[in-house]
Structure formats: structure tokens, C-alpha cells
Coordinates of C-alpha atoms in Angstrom, one line a residue:
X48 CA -119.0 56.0 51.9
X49 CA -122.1 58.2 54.0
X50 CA -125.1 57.1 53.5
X51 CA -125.7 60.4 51.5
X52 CA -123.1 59.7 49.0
X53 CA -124.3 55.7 48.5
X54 CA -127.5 57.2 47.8
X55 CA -126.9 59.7 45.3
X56 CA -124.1 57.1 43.7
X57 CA -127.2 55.1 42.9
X58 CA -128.6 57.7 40.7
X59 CA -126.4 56.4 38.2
X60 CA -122.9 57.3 36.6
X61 CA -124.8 58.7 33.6
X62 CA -126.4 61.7 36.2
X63 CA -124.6 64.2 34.3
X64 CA -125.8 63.6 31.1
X65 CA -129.4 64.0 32.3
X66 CA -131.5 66.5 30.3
X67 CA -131.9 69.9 32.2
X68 CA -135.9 69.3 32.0
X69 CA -138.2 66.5 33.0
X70 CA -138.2 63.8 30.6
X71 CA -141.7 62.8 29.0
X72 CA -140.2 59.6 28.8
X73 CA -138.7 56.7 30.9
X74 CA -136.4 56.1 28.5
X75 CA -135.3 59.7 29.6
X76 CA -134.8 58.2 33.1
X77 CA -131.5 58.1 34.9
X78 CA -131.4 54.7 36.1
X79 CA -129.0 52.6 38.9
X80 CA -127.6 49.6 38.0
X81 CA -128.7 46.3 39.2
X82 CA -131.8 44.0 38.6
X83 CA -134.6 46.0 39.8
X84 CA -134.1 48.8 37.3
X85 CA -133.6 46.4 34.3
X86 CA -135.9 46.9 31.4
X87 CA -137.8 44.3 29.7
X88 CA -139.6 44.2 26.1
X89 CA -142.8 42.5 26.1
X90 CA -144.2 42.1 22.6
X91 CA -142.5 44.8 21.4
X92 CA -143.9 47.1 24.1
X93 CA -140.7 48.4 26.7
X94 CA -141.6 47.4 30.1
X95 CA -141.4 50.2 33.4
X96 CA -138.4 48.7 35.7
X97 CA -139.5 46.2 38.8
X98 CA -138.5 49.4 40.8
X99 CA -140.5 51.8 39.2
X100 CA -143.8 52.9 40.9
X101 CA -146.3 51.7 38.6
X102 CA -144.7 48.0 39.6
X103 CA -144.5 48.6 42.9
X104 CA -148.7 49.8 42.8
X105 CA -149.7 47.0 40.8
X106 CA -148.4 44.7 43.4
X107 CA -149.2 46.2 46.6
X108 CA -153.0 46.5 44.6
X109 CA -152.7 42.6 44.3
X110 CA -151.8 42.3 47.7
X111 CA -154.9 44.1 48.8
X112 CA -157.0 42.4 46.0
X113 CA -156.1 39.4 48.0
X114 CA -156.3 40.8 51.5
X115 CA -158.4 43.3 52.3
X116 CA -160.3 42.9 48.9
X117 CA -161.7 39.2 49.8
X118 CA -162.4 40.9 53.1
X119 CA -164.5 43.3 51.6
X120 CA -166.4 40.8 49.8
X121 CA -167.0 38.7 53.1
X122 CA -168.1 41.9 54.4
X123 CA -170.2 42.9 52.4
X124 CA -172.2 39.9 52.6
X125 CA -174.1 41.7 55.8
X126 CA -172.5 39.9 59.0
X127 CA -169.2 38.4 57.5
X128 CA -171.6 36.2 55.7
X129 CA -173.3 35.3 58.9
X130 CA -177.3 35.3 59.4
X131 CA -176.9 37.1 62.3
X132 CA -174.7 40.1 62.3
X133 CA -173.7 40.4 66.2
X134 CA -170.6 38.3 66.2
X135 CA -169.1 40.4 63.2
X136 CA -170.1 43.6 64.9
X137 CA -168.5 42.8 68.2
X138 CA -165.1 41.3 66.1
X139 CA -165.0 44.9 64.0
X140 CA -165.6 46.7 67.1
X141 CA -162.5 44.6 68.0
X142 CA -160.7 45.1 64.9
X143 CA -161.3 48.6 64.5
X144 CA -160.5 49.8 68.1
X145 CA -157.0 48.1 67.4
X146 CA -157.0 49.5 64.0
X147 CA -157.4 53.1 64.9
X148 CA -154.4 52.8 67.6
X149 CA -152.1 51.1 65.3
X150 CA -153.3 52.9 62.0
X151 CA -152.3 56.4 63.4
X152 CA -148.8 55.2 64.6
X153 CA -149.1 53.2 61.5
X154 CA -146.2 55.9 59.5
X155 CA -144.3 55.4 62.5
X156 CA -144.0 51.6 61.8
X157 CA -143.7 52.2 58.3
X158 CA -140.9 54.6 58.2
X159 CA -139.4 52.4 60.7
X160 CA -139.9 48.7 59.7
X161 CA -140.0 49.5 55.1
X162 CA -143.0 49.0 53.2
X163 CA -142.4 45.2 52.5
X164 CA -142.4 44.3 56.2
X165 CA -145.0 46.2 57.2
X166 CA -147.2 45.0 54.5
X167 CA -146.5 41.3 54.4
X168 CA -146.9 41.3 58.4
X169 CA -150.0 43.2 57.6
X170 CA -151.4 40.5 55.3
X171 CA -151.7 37.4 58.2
X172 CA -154.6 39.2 59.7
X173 CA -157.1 38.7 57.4
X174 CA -156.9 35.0 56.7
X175 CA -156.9 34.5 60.7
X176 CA -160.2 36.9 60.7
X177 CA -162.2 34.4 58.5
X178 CA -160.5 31.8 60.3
X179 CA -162.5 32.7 63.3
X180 CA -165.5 33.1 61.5
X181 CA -165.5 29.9 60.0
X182 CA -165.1 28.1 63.5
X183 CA -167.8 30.2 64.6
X184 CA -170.1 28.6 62.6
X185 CA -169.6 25.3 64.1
X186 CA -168.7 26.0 68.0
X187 CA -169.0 28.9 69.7
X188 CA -165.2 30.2 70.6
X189 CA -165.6 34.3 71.8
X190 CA -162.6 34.8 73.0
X191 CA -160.9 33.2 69.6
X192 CA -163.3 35.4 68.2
X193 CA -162.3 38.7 69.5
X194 CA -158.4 38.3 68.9
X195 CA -159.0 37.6 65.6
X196 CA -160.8 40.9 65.6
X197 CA -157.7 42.7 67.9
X198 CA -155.4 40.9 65.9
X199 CA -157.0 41.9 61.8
X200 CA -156.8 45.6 63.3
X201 CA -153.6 45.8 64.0
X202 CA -152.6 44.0 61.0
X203 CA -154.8 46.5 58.9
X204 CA -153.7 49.5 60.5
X205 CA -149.9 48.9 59.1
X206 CA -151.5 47.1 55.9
X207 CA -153.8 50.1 55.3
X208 CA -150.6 53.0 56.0
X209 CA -147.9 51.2 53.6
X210 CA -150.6 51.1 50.8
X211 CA -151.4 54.7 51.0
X212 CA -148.3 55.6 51.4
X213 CA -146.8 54.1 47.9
X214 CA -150.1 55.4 46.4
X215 CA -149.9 59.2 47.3
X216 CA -146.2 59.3 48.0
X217 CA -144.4 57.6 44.6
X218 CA -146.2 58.8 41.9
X219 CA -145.6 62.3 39.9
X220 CA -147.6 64.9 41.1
X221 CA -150.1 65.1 38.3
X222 CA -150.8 61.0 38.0
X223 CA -152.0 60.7 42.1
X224 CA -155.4 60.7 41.0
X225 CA -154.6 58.0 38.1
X226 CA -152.5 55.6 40.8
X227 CA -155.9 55.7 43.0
X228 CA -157.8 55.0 40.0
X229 CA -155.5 51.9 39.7
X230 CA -155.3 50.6 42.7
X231 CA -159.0 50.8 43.5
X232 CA -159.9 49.3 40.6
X233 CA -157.7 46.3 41.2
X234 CA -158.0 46.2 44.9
X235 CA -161.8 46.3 44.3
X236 CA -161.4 43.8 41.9
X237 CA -160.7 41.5 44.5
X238 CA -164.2 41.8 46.2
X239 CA -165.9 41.6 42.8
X240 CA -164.5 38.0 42.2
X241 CA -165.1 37.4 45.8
X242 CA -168.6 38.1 45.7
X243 CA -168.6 35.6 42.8
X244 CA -167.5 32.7 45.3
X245 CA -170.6 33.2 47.9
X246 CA -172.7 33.8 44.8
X247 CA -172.0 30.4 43.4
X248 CA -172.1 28.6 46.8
X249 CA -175.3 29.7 47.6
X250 CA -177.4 30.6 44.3
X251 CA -180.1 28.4 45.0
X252 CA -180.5 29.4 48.6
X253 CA -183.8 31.7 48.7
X254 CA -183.6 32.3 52.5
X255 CA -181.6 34.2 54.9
X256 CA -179.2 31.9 56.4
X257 CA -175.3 31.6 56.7
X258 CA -173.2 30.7 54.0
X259 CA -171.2 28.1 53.3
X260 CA -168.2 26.2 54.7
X261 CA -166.5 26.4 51.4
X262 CA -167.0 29.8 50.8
X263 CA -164.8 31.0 54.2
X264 CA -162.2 28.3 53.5
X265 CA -161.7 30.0 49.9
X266 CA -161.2 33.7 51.1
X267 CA -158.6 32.2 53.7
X268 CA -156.7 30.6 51.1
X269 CA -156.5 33.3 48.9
X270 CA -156.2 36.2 51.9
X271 CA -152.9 33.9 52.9
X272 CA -151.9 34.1 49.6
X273 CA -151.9 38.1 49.5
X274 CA -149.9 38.2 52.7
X275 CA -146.5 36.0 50.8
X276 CA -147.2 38.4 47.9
X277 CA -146.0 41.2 49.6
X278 CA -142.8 40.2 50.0
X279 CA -142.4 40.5 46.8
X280 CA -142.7 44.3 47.1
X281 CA -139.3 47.1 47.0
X282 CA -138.9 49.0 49.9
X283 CA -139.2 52.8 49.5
X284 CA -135.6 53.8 49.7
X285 CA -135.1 52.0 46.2
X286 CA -138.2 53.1 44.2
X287 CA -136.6 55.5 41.2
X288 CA -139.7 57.7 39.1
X289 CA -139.4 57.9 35.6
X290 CA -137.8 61.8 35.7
X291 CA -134.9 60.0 37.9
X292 CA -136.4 61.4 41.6
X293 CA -136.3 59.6 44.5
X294 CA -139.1 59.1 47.4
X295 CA -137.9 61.3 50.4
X296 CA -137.6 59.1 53.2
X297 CA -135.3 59.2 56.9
X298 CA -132.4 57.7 55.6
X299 CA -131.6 56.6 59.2
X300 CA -134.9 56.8 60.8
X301 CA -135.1 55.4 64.6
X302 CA -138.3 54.4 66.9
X303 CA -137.9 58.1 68.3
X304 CA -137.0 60.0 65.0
X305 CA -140.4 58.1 63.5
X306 CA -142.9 59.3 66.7
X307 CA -141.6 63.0 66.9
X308 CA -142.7 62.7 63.1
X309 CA -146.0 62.7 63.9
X310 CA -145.5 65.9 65.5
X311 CA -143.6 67.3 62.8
X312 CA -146.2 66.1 60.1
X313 CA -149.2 68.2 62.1
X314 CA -146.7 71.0 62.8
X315 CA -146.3 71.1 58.9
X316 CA -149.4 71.5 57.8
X317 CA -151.7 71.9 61.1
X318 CA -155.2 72.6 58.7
X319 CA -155.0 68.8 57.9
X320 CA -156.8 68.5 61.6
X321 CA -159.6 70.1 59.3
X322 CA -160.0 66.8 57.3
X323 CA -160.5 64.4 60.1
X324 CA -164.2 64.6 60.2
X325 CA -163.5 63.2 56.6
X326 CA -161.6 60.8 58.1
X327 CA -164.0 59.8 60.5
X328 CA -167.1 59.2 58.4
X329 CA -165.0 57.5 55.8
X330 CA -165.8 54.1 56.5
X331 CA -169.1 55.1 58.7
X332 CA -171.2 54.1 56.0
X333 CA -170.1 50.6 55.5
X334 CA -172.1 49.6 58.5
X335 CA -175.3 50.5 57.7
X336 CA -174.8 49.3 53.9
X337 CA -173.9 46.2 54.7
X338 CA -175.7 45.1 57.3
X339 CA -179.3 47.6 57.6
X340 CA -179.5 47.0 53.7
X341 CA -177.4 43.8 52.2
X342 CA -177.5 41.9 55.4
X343 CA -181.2 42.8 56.2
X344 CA -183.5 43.5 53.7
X345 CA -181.9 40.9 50.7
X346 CA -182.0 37.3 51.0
X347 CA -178.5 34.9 50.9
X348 CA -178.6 34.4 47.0
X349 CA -179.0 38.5 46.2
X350 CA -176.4 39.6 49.0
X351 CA -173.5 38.7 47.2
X352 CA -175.0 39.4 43.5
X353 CA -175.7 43.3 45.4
X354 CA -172.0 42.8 46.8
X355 CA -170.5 42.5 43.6
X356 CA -172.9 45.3 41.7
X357 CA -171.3 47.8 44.5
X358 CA -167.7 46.9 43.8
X359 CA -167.9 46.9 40.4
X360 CA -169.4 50.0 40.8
X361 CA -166.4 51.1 43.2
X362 CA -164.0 50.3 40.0
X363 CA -166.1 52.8 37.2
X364 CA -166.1 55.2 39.8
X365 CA -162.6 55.2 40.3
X366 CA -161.4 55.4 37.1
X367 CA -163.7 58.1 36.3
X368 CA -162.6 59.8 39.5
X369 CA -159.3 59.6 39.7
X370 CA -158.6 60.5 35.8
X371 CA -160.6 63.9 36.3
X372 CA -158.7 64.9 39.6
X373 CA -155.4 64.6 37.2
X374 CA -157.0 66.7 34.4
X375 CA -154.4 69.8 33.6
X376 CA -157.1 71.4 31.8
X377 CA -158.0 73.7 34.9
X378 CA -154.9 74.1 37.9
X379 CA -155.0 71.6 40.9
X380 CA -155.9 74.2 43.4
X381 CA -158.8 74.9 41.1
X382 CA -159.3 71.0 41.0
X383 CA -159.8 70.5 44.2
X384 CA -162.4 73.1 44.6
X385 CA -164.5 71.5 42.1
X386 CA -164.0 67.7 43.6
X387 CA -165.5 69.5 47.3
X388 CA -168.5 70.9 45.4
X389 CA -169.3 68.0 43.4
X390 CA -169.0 65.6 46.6
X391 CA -171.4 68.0 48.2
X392 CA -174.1 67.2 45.5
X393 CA -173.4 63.7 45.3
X394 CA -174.0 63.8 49.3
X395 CA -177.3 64.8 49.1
X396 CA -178.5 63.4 46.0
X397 CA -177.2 59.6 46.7
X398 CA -178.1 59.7 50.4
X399 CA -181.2 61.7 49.8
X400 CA -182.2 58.9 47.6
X401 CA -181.7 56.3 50.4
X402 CA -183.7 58.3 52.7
X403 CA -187.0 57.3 50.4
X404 CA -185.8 53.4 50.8
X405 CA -185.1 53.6 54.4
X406 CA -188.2 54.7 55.5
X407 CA -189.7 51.7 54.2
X408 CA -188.7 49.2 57.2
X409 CA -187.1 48.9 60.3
X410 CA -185.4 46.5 62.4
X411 CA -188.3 45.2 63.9
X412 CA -190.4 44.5 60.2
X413 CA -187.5 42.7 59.0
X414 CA -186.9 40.6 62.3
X415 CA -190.6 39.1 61.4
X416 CA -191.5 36.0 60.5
X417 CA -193.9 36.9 57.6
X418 CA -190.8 39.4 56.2
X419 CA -189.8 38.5 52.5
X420 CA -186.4 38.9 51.9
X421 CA -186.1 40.4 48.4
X422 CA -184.9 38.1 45.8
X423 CA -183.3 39.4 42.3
X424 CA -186.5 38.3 40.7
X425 CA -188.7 40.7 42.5
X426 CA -190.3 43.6 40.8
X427 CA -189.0 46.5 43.0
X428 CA -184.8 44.8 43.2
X429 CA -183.8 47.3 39.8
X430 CA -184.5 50.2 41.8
X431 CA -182.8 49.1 44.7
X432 CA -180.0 47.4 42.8
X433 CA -179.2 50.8 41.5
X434 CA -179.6 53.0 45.0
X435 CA -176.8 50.1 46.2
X436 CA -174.3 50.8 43.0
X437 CA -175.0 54.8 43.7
X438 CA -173.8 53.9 47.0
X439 CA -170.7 51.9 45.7
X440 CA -169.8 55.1 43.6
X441 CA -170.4 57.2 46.6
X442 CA -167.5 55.3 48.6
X443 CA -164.9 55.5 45.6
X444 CA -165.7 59.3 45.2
X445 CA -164.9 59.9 49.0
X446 CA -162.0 57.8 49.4
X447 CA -160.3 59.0 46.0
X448 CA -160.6 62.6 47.0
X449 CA -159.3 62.3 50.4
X450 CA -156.1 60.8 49.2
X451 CA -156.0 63.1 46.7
X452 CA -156.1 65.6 49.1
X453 CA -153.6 64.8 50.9
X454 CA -151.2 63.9 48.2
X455 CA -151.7 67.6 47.2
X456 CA -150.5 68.4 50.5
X457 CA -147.2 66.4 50.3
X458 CA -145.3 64.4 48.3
X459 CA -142.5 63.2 51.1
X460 CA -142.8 59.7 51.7
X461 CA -142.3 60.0 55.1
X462 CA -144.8 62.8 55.5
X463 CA -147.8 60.6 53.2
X464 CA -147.2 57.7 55.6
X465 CA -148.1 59.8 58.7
X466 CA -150.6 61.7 56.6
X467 CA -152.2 58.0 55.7
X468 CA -151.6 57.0 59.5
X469 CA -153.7 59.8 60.7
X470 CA -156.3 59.1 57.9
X471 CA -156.5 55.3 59.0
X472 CA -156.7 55.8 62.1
X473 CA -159.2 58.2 62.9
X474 CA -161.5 56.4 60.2
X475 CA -161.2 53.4 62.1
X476 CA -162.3 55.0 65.3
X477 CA -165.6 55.8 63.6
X478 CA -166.1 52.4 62.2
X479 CA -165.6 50.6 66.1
X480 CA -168.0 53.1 67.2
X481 CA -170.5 52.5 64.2
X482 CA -170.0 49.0 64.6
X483 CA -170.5 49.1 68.5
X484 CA -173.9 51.1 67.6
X485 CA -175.1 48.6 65.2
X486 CA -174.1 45.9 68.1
X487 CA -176.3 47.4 70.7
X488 CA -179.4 47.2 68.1
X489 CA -179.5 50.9 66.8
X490 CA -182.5 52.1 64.8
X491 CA -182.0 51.4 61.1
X492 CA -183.4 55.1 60.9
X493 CA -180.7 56.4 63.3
X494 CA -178.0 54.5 61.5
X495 CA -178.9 56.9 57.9
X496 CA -179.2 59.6 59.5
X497 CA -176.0 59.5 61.2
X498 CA -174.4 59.0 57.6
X499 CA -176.3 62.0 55.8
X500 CA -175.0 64.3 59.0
X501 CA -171.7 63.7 59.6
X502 CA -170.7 63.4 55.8
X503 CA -172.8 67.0 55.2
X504 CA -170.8 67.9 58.4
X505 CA -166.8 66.6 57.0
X506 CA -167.5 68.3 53.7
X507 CA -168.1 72.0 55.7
X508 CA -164.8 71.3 58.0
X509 CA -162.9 70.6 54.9
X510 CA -164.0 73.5 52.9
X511 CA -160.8 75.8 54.7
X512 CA -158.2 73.1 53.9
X513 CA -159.3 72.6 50.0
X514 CA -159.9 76.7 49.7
X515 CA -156.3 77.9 51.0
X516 CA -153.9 74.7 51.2
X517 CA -153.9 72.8 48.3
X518 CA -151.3 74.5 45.9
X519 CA -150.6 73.6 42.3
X520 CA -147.1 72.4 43.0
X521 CA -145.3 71.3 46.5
X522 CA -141.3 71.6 46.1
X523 CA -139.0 69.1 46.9
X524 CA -137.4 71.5 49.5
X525 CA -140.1 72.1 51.6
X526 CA -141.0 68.5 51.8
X527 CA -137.1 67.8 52.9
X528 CA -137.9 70.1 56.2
X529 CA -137.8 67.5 59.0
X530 CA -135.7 64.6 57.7
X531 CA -131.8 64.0 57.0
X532 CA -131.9 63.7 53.3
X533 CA -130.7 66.9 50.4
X534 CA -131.7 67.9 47.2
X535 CA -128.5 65.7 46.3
X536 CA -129.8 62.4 47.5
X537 CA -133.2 62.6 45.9
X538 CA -133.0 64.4 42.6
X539 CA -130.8 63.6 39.8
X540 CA -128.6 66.3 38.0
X541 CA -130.3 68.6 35.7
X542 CA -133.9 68.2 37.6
X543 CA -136.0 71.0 36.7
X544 CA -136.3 71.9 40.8
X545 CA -132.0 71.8 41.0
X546 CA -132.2 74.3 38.2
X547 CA -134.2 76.5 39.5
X548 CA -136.8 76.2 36.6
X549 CA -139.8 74.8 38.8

């Protein structure tokens, strides 16, 4: 049997009796036999199939809950929970030089290697990175120090591509903005209960000091954790959606089939160049919130309390976010136009409210003796709380319309995973450099002010893309240029787009 006829025999015997419209339903579904696509009641309520996308999100979010979520958390502590932020900087200049090689490529290895693979290898990074950490505390060990950082970002860079590409590549096209909603909530859910740890460890500790032993050990257990959970995950090729479609995929993809990709991907849509400044500045921020305003200006006890308000505000954000990108009161196209401007505002609203806070000290003030590290109790921490939790709903706003974006552009697997690769990897060359910056002792001043103008900047860049690209519906065809797969192997009979209807 071809491998075009073993896939389309998995779309089920009962293919012809599919309706001649897309069901509202999964029990509408045309379903393959065999474990994963078995349905289960659960107090009374019918269960999606282990294969299903909405499975397959949830446990790729855990994953990242685990991973990348604790990681967050450490993070966002202000030097990886260090007093002094140099050694973190120099290890994520490390990480995210490696990062943004192995995070472009990143589809390659994906489309290559599965999503399961690539995401459990994708896990061991993280534990190793707070690993390092932890020994750092007690001996000095650079060199440990800096593969740990090499090693995270290449780890990340495949982690970071199979995640976005089940989240913009297996949904329906009118729930992308609902599976980022999901995922962000839960992945961020993992750096809200991480903050907790610290927050316990250390809530009696008024100064500005390292944390504890204890607190590194327990992100390393659980970010070890996250990395077996992923091999719990489906590969692609057998994900089925609840109308019966498959993902579109290489059904016979090689090391040199997956590069020329790349080329294919940007020869596809060459306006998506437009969005790396996007890209770029995507994680740009992170620096200068963690360490110029958590790592500097709070004490130990109030870091992780502010680390915690941010995430949670990450997860409202979200939700709220993604479930108006999805809205079919007004037309994608006309969605999409409405996300740009309403980023714009938030740019200079948010960040022009940080401006006021930033001006109030510098590097050199808080690097005094006599500075007093604001405490929770202090009169003027509700204003600042909220300014860090505006800043928290800033990041989920960004990140959630760039996917979105660029789920609007495709919905080929193999296309989202060098879409993702490209987005990965060109953000992570802005966070080395940030992080290199922040190294080498750059103004606190210079820091914001490098946010406010490259984020002002990405939104103007991206304006062409968003105004004559994204299209209210991207057929199934013209996502099947450039790989060996038909309308046979990933749409069951009677599909809307066989008949013609869509």
C-alpha cells in the first residue's frame, strides 16, 4: 500500500457516509480506528479523542507549564534568582545565541524528527539550566555555566518551534486565537505556581540577596518532569480535527526536503520578512522587566510576589485576547486590523506609563548602600504593582497576535513550523543582544527606551502584512503547494473544500 493510500485508509471506512458540510460536532467526526481516536464519557460529558488537538494542546501546555514555565518563574526573579544578575546575563546571552540558530532551523528539525521527539529532547535543557545555577551559588564553575546556557538554547529553539507549531497549525481556523488563549494560560500557569515556591522560601527575607537552595532544586525536579511528559504527546501525522481533516505535513520528508522548506515557506509568502521586527522585540522587553525593575528596584520577598502578579496577569490577558481575535462578529481580515491598532495604543499607553517610573532611578542609585529596596508594605508598591501587571498584559497581547498572525497566513503544518522557526529565532537574537547589553552595564534609561522604539518601530513594519495578507480563509490547496500530500490524504469525503462549497 503507498503511503498516500495508508493515509487516506485511516480516515476511516465510514468516509463516505460523511455529511457534505462541516460538522458542528465531533460526534460528526470521521474517525480511524485504534486507541488514540477512542472516545471516553466522563460524568456524562463525551470526551475529544487522545488524538484530537485540544489533547494534544493541553499536553504540550503542561509540558511547557513544567519547562519553560518554571523557567519563566526563575526568571523572572531578576538574575535567575541571583543578587547579582551578570552570570544569568552572560548564560542567556549563551542560550539565546544558540536559540536563535537552532530556533530558525527549528521547522526543519521538527518536520524531520515529529513533534514528540523534538519536544521531549527539548525538555532536558531547562532542568540542566537551573542545574548550573544552583552550583553557581556554591563554587564558581563558568564554563559549566555557559553550556548550560548553549545547551537550554538549543533545547528551546526545537521546544519553542514544536509548541507553536501544534498551536497555530492543528486547530480550525476560527479557534487559533482560543488554543493561544489555552496554552498561555496553562503554560503561564506554570510560572504563577513557580513564583509561589521562591515566595514561600524567602517571605521573611527583607533584603536583596540570592534565594534559596531549595527553591532551584524544586524547579529542576519539576522542569525534568515536563521533559518525560512529552513523550506522551502524538506526532503530527496522526492528529484527526473534529470535521475529519488532517494536519498537512511531508509525508516523506528528508534532512534536504526540510531545509529547501525554509526557502519555500519565505518564497510563499515573502511579506512575512515584514514581521520580523515583531519578532525581534518580542522577548526584548523581558530584560529590562526583570532585571532593571524586579531584580533591581524590589527586594527578595516582593520579586517573586511581582513575578506571580505578571503571570497571572499574562493568563487574563490571554483569555481575553485570544477569544476576541476568534470573534466572527467582524471578518478576520478585518480582525486583524483592529488587533494592529489596538497594540499600537497599548504601546504607548503601558510603556508611556513606565517612562514616569523609570526616570526615578538608575543603576548607580540602586547600586547604593543607603537604597531601600521596596517591600510590598511600602506606600508607593500598588502603583508599581499595577505598571508590572500592565506590563504582564502587554507581553500576552504581543505574543498572542503574532501567532495569530501567522496562523492567518497558513494552516500547513509544515509551513507553521517554519513560520514558528523563523519567529523563534529571530526573537532570540534580540534577547542575546539585550541580554549582552544588560551584561556590559547599560543605562537603565537606555534599556526603556530601546523597548518604546523598536516595539513603535515592529508595529509600522507590520502594518503592510496585516493591511493586504491576512485573508478571511486560506484553502487547503494552496497550503498543499510544496509538499507530497493531496486533497485525498488530508480531507475526508464530503469536506466542504472537496465539494467545492468553501
Amino acid at each position: 500500500m503507498s503511503a498516500t493510500d495508508e493515509k487516506a485508509a485511516k480516515l476511516g471506512p465510514e468516509a463516505d457516509a460523511t455529511p457534505a458540510h462541516e460538522p458542528e460536532s465531533v460526534d460528526a467526526a470521521v474517525l480511524p480506528s485504534g486507541w488514540k481516536y477512542k472516545r471516553i464519557s466522563l460524568f456524562g460529558k463525551l470526551m475529544p479523542w487522545y488524538a484530537s488537538p485540544k489533547i494534544q494542546l493541553g499536553l504540550v501546555a503542561f509540558v511547557c507549564f513544567m519547562c519553560p514555565g518554571m523557567f519563566n518563574a526563575l526568571g523572572g526573579l531578576g538574575g535567575g534568582g541571583k543578587a547579582d544578575a551578570t552570570l544569568a546575563d552572560n548564560m542567556n546571552t549563551a542560550l539565546y545565541s544558540a536559540f536563535a540558530i537552532f530556533g530558525f532551523f527549528g521547522g526543519t528539525f521538527v518536520n524531520k524528527l515529529g513533534i514528540k521527539w523534538t519536544l521531549a529532547f527539548g525538555g532536558i535543557g531547562y532542568g540542566i539550566y537551573a542545574i548550573a545555577l544552583l552550583v553557581s551559588v556554591h563554587t564558581e564553575v563558568q564554563g559549566f555555566s555557559l553550556f548550560a546556557g548553549v545547551l537550554l538554547g538549543v533545547c528551546a529553539g526545537l521546544l519553542w518551534t514544536a509548541q507553536g507549531t501544534i498551536m497555530i497549525s492543528y486547530p480550525q481556523e476560527n479557534q487559533k486565537g482560543q488554543y493561544f488563549a489555552w496554552f498561555w494560560g496553562i503554560f503561564n500557569m506554570g510560572a504563577v505556581i513557580g513564583s509561589l515556591i521562591p515566595l514561600g522560601e524567602n517571605i521573611n527575607t527583607k533584603g536583596n540577596v540570592t534565594v534559596s537552595d531549595g527553591t532551584y532544586i524544586g524547579f529542576i525536579v519539576l522542569m525534568f518532569f515536563g521533559a518525560i511528559l512529552a513523550l506522551l504527546l502524538c506526532n503530527a501525522e496522526d492528529v484527526v480535527r473534529k470535521d475529519g481533516s488532517r494536519v498537512i505535513l511531508m509525508k516523506n520528508p528528508t534532512w534536504q526536503s526540510e531545509l529547501y522548506g525554509l526557502y519555500e515557506t519565505l518564497r510563499f509568502e515573502p511579506f512575512v520578512i515584514l514581521l520580523f521586527p515583531m519578532f525581534f522585540c518580542s522577548n526584548w522587553f523581558y530584560t529590562y522587566q526583570f532585571n532593571a525593575v524586579n531584580g533591581a528596584y524590589f527586594n527578595t520577598r516582593t520579586k517573586p510576589l511581582n513575578s506571580l502578579l505578571y503571570w497571572t496577569a499574562q493568563i487574563i490577558a490571554a483569555a481575553i485576547w485570544g477569544y476576541a481575535l476568534d470573534s466572527e462578529r467582524l471578518s478576520r481580515s478585518m480582525r486583524a486590523k483592529i488587533a494592529l491598532g489596538v497594540l499600537f495604543v497599548l504601546t504607548f499607553a503601558i510603556w508611556g506609563g513606565g517612562y514616569s517610573f523609570e526616570k526615578t532611578y538608575t543603576r548607580e542609585t540602586v547600586a547604593a548602600e543607603d537604597f531601600h529596596f521596596t517591600d510590598w508594605t511600602d506606600s508607593n508598591y500598588v502603583g508599581l504593582m499595577f505598571l508590572y501587571m500592565f506590563y504582564g498584559l502587554f507581553d500576552a497581547a504581543w505574543q498572542a497576535t503574532v501567532y495569530w498572525f501567522l496562523g492567518a497566513l497558513s494552516n500547513s503544518g509544515r509551513r507553521s513550523a517554519n513560520f514558528v522557526g523563523f519567529y523563534k529565532g529571530i526573537q532570540s537574537v534580540g534577547t542575546a543582544i539585550v541580554n549582552n547589553l544588560d551584561a556590559r552595564k547599560l543605562s537603565f534609561e537606555a534599556e526603556f527606551i530601546s523597548n518604546w522604539a523598536l516595539l513603535g518601530a515592529a508595529l509600522v513594519f507590520a502594518a503592510p502584512v496585516i493591511l493586504l495578507k491576512i485573508r478571511d480563509h486560506v484553502a487547503a490547496e494552496e497550503d498543499l503547494k510544496g509538499t507530497d500530500e493531496t486533497l485525498e490524504d488530508v480531507l475526508p469525503a464530503g469536506h466542504p473544500e472537496k465539494a467545492g462549497e468553501v
